[in-house]
Amino acid sequence: MTTIIDGKAFSANLRGELARRVGILKQNHSVTPGLAVVLVGEDPASQVYVRSKGKQTAEAGMKSVEHKLDAATSQEEVLKLIEALNNDPSIHGILVQLPLPKHIHEESVINSINIDKDVDGFHLSNVGRLSIGADGIVPCTPLGSIMMLKDHLGSLSGLKAIVLGRSNIVGKPMAALLLQESCTVTIAHSRTKDLAAECREADIVVAAVGRPEMVKGDWIKPGATVIDVGINRIQNTDGSTKLVGDVEFSSVSLVAGAITPVPGGVGPMTIACLLHNTLQQACRLNGVDVPE
Ligand code: GUN
């Protein structure tokens, strides 16, 4: 029987646990974790994400601040806002929603965030820390994926893992985390010669390519654990739309030992991990331990 890894339940559990710890932090240290989200422009998908982030931040008992800026806002103005948030002691996490409008240089904006408030883990210093296995902030989607893998498999040591996709947000940090867990890691991408054959070797498959239902059942080693990071909206024959992952669920779920569904798998874990990172940094910036 294939296990369906329930990210919705896992994330609800994690958020409940975080809310409990936030309550203790407030009571014992009078610290309320604060998360600021910066959205530039009107990208509809980004607006949906930002709304969910704000709602779940407040539900966890944290302070949620949203800065919605016009698409024509200059880079200088965005940098000025980040500087103000860097200097605001009530803010412990700053997230700049990506993508930014073309006239704004993403890297310059991300690297202007105080590294201890970079709850996305995208700042070069946090990327560097992750690559050498030092303490730092870990990007939310890979962190959520690792949490689910460890919850399902226990130790990952010695397992063969393949990451499909080499993005800075998911593929590369995911590979670094799997390596930290002592997996033997392959990173595959659009130029990989025989993707199916590479996949069939793996005990763990993480798909993060943004191609709807690309991974098929005959690519999977029987019993492997499959983490589907993809969220793709496709059209049904009747014109309605639905969300699918990068994995063809119908065929892969017949072969895999465990699989995350889309929706309801990795997706809900991303915001839960953002709140996790915000609580960690609120404690660190205030010099207190994270409540037990
Ligand atoms: N856009 C899509 N995913 C993300 C994410 O994880 N963080 C940010 N800041 N923007 C995104």
Coordinates of C-alpha atoms and ligand atoms in Angstrom, one line a residue:
M1 CA 0.0 0.0 0.0
T2 CA 1.3 3.4 -0.9
T3 CA 1.3 6.0 1.9
I4 CA -0.1 9.4 1.0
I5 CA 2.0 11.9 2.9
D6 CA -0.6 14.4 4.2
G7 CA 1.1 17.8 4.1
K8 CA -2.1 19.6 5.1
A9 CA -2.4 17.6 8.4
F10 CA 1.4 17.8 9.0
S11 CA 1.4 21.6 8.5
A12 CA -1.7 22.1 10.6
N13 CA 0.1 20.2 13.4
L14 CA 3.3 22.2 13.0
R15 CA 1.4 25.5 13.0
G16 CA -0.5 24.5 16.2
E17 CA 2.9 23.7 17.8
L18 CA 4.3 27.0 16.7
A19 CA 1.3 28.9 18.1
R20 CA 1.8 27.2 21.4
R21 CA 5.5 28.2 21.5
V22 CA 4.6 31.8 20.5
G23 CA 2.2 31.9 23.4
I24 CA 5.0 30.9 25.8
L25 CA 7.5 33.4 24.2
K26 CA 4.9 36.2 24.7
Q27 CA 4.2 35.3 28.3
N28 CA 7.7 34.6 29.5
H29 CA 9.7 37.2 27.4
S30 CA 7.1 39.7 26.2
V31 CA 8.3 39.1 22.6
T32 CA 5.8 38.8 19.8
P33 CA 7.4 37.4 16.6
G34 CA 6.8 39.8 13.7
L35 CA 6.8 39.0 10.0
A36 CA 6.8 41.7 7.2
V37 CA 5.8 40.7 3.7
V38 CA 6.7 43.0 0.8
L39 CA 4.7 42.6 -2.4
V40 CA 5.5 44.8 -5.4
G41 CA 2.9 44.8 -8.2
E42 CA -0.3 42.9 -8.8
D43 CA 0.8 39.3 -9.8
P44 CA -2.4 37.3 -9.0
A45 CA -0.6 34.2 -7.7
S46 CA 1.6 36.3 -5.5
Q47 CA -1.4 38.1 -4.1
V48 CA -3.0 34.8 -3.1
Y49 CA 0.2 33.6 -1.4
V50 CA 0.7 36.9 0.4
R51 CA -2.9 36.8 1.7
S52 CA -2.5 33.2 3.0
K53 CA 0.8 34.2 4.7
G54 CA -0.8 37.1 6.5
K55 CA -3.7 35.0 7.7
Q56 CA -1.6 32.1 9.0
T57 CA 0.9 34.5 10.6
A58 CA -1.9 36.1 12.6
E59 CA -3.4 32.7 13.4
A60 CA -0.1 31.6 15.0
G61 CA -0.3 34.6 17.3
M62 CA 2.5 36.5 15.4
K63 CA 2.4 40.1 14.2
S64 CA 1.8 40.3 10.5
V65 CA 2.7 43.4 8.4
E66 CA 2.0 43.7 4.7
H67 CA 3.6 46.3 2.4
K68 CA 1.9 46.3 -0.9
L69 CA 3.7 48.6 -3.4
D70 CA 2.7 49.8 -6.8
A71 CA 4.3 47.9 -9.8
A72 CA 6.1 51.1 -10.7
T73 CA 7.8 51.5 -7.4
S74 CA 11.6 52.2 -7.9
Q75 CA 14.3 49.9 -6.6
E76 CA 15.5 52.7 -4.4
E77 CA 12.1 52.9 -2.7
V78 CA 12.0 49.1 -2.1
L79 CA 15.6 49.3 -0.6
K80 CA 14.5 52.2 1.7
L81 CA 11.6 50.1 3.0
I82 CA 13.9 47.1 3.6
E83 CA 16.3 49.4 5.5
A84 CA 13.4 50.6 7.7
L85 CA 12.3 47.0 8.4
N86 CA 15.9 45.9 9.1
N87 CA 15.9 48.6 11.8
D88 CA 12.5 47.9 13.2
P89 CA 12.9 45.8 16.5
S90 CA 9.3 44.5 16.2
I91 CA 10.1 42.8 12.9
H92 CA 12.0 39.5 13.0
G93 CA 11.3 38.2 9.5
I94 CA 11.3 40.0 6.1
L95 CA 10.0 38.3 3.0
V96 CA 10.0 40.0 -0.4
Q97 CA 7.6 38.1 -2.6
L98 CA 9.1 37.0 -5.9
P99 CA 9.1 37.5 -8.8
L100 CA 9.7 41.3 -8.6
P101 CA 8.9 43.6 -11.5
K102 CA 11.7 43.5 -14.2
H103 CA 13.1 46.9 -13.4
I104 CA 14.1 45.8 -9.9
H105 CA 17.2 43.7 -9.4
E106 CA 16.1 40.8 -7.3
E107 CA 19.5 39.9 -5.9
S108 CA 20.3 43.5 -4.7
V109 CA 17.0 43.6 -2.9
I110 CA 17.3 40.1 -1.3
N111 CA 20.9 40.8 -0.2
S112 CA 19.9 44.1 1.5
I113 CA 17.8 42.2 4.0
N114 CA 19.5 41.7 7.4
I115 CA 20.7 38.1 7.3
D116 CA 19.1 37.4 10.6
K117 CA 15.7 38.6 9.3
D118 CA 16.0 36.7 6.0
V119 CA 13.3 34.1 6.8
D120 CA 13.3 32.9 3.1
G121 CA 16.9 31.9 3.5
F122 CA 17.7 33.5 0.1
H123 CA 20.4 35.9 1.2
L124 CA 23.9 35.0 -0.1
S125 CA 25.2 34.5 3.5
N126 CA 22.4 32.0 4.3
V127 CA 23.0 30.2 1.0
G128 CA 26.7 30.0 1.8
R129 CA 26.0 28.8 5.4
L130 CA 23.7 26.0 4.0
S131 CA 26.3 25.0 1.5
I132 CA 29.0 24.5 4.2
G133 CA 26.5 22.9 6.7
A134 CA 26.8 25.9 9.1
D135 CA 23.8 27.2 11.2
G136 CA 21.7 29.6 9.1
I137 CA 18.2 30.1 7.8
V138 CA 17.0 27.3 5.5
P139 CA 14.5 28.1 2.6
C140 CA 11.0 27.1 3.5
T141 CA 9.9 24.7 0.7
P142 CA 13.1 22.5 1.0
L143 CA 12.8 22.6 4.8
G144 CA 9.2 21.4 4.7
S145 CA 10.1 18.7 2.3
I146 CA 13.0 17.4 4.5
M147 CA 10.6 17.5 7.6
M148 CA 8.1 15.3 5.8
L149 CA 10.8 12.9 4.5
K150 CA 12.3 12.5 8.0
D151 CA 8.9 12.0 9.5
H152 CA 8.1 9.3 7.0
L153 CA 11.5 7.5 6.7
G154 CA 13.3 8.3 9.9
S155 CA 17.0 8.4 9.1
L156 CA 17.8 9.3 5.4
S157 CA 21.4 8.2 5.8
G158 CA 22.9 6.3 2.9
L159 CA 19.7 6.6 0.7
K160 CA 20.0 7.5 -2.9
A161 CA 18.2 10.8 -3.6
I162 CA 17.5 12.6 -6.9
V163 CA 16.4 16.2 -7.1
L164 CA 14.8 17.1 -10.4
G165 CA 15.4 20.8 -11.0
R166 CA 18.3 23.1 -10.0
S167 CA 16.5 26.4 -9.0
N168 CA 18.0 28.5 -6.3
I169 CA 14.7 28.4 -4.3
V170 CA 14.1 24.7 -4.3
G171 CA 16.5 22.4 -6.2
K172 CA 19.9 23.5 -5.0
P173 CA 19.0 24.0 -1.3
M174 CA 17.1 20.7 -1.3
A175 CA 20.2 18.9 -2.6
A176 CA 22.3 20.6 0.1
L177 CA 19.8 19.4 2.8
L178 CA 19.7 15.9 1.5
L179 CA 23.5 15.8 1.5
Q180 CA 23.5 17.1 5.1
E181 CA 21.3 14.0 5.9
S182 CA 24.0 11.8 4.4
C183 CA 22.1 10.9 1.2
T184 CA 23.9 10.2 -2.0
V185 CA 22.5 13.0 -4.1
T186 CA 22.0 13.5 -7.8
I187 CA 20.8 16.8 -9.2
A188 CA 19.0 16.3 -12.6
H189 CA 17.9 19.1 -14.9
S190 CA 16.7 19.8 -18.4
R191 CA 20.1 18.7 -19.9
T192 CA 20.3 15.4 -18.0
K193 CA 20.7 12.6 -20.6
D194 CA 18.3 9.8 -19.4
L195 CA 16.1 11.3 -16.7
A196 CA 14.0 8.2 -16.3
A197 CA 17.0 5.9 -15.8
E198 CA 18.5 8.3 -13.2
C199 CA 15.2 8.5 -11.4
R200 CA 14.8 4.7 -11.3
E201 CA 18.0 4.5 -9.2
A202 CA 16.6 6.7 -6.4
D203 CA 15.1 5.8 -3.0
I204 CA 13.9 9.4 -2.8
V205 CA 12.7 11.5 -5.7
V206 CA 12.1 15.2 -5.3
A207 CA 10.4 16.8 -8.3
A208 CA 10.8 20.6 -8.6
V209 CA 10.8 21.4 -12.3
G210 CA 7.5 23.1 -13.0
R211 CA 6.4 20.7 -15.7
P212 CA 2.9 19.2 -15.2
E213 CA 2.9 15.5 -14.6
M214 CA 6.3 15.0 -16.1
V215 CA 7.4 12.1 -13.8
K216 CA 5.7 8.8 -14.7
G217 CA 5.2 5.6 -12.9
D218 CA 7.8 3.7 -14.8
W219 CA 10.5 6.2 -13.7
I220 CA 10.1 5.2 -10.1
K221 CA 11.9 2.4 -8.2
P222 CA 9.2 0.3 -6.4
G223 CA 8.8 1.5 -2.8
A224 CA 10.6 4.9 -3.4
T225 CA 9.4 8.0 -1.5
V226 CA 8.3 10.8 -3.9
I227 CA 8.1 14.4 -2.9
D228 CA 6.2 16.5 -5.5
V229 CA 7.1 20.2 -5.2
G230 CA 5.3 21.2 -8.4
I231 CA 2.1 23.3 -8.5
N232 CA 0.8 23.6 -12.0
R233 CA -2.6 24.7 -13.1
I234 CA -3.8 22.8 -16.2
Q235 CA -7.0 22.8 -18.2
N236 CA -9.5 19.9 -18.1
T237 CA -11.2 18.9 -21.4
D238 CA -14.3 20.7 -20.3
G239 CA -12.4 24.0 -20.0
S240 CA -12.3 24.0 -16.1
T241 CA -8.9 24.0 -14.5
K242 CA -7.2 21.9 -11.8
L243 CA -3.9 21.8 -9.9
V244 CA -1.4 19.1 -10.6
G245 CA 2.2 18.4 -9.6
D246 CA 5.3 17.6 -11.5
V247 CA 4.5 13.9 -10.9
E248 CA 1.8 11.9 -12.6
F249 CA -0.1 10.9 -9.4
S250 CA -2.2 8.1 -11.1
S251 CA 0.8 6.1 -12.3
V252 CA 3.4 7.0 -9.7
S253 CA 1.2 6.3 -6.7
L254 CA 0.9 2.6 -7.9
V255 CA 4.7 2.1 -7.6
A256 CA 6.0 4.5 -4.9
G257 CA 6.1 3.5 -1.3
A258 CA 4.9 7.0 -0.3
I259 CA 4.0 10.2 -2.2
T260 CA 2.9 13.7 -1.5
P261 CA -0.3 14.8 -3.3
V262 CA -0.9 18.1 -5.1
P263 CA -2.7 20.0 -3.7
G264 CA -2.2 19.1 0.0
G265 CA 1.4 17.9 0.0
V266 CA 4.4 20.2 0.1
G267 CA 2.4 23.4 -0.6
P268 CA 1.0 23.8 2.9
M269 CA 4.4 23.1 4.5
T270 CA 6.0 26.2 2.9
I271 CA 4.1 28.8 5.0
A272 CA 4.3 26.6 8.1
C273 CA 8.1 26.6 7.7
L274 CA 8.1 30.4 7.1
L275 CA 6.4 30.7 10.5
H276 CA 8.9 28.3 12.0
N277 CA 11.8 30.4 10.7
T278 CA 10.2 33.6 12.0
L279 CA 9.8 32.2 15.5
Q280 CA 13.5 30.9 15.4
Q281 CA 14.7 34.4 14.4
A282 CA 12.5 36.3 16.9
C283 CA 14.2 34.2 19.6
R284 CA 17.7 34.6 18.2
L285 CA 17.3 38.4 17.8
N286 CA 16.1 38.7 21.4
G287 CA 18.8 36.4 22.8
V288 CA 16.3 33.9 24.2
D289 CA 15.9 30.1 23.7
V290 CA 13.1 28.8 21.5
P291 CA 10.4 27.7 24.0
E292 CA 10.1 23.9 24.4
Ligands
GUN1 N1 7.6 33.2 -4.8 C1 7.4 31.9 -5.0 N2 7.8 31.2 -3.9 C2 8.4 32.0 -3.1 C3 9.1 31.9 -1.9 O1 9.2 30.8 -1.3 N3 9.5 33.1 -1.3 C4 9.3 34.3 -1.9 N4 9.8 35.3 -1.3 N5 8.7 34.4 -3.1 C5 8.3 33.3 -3.7

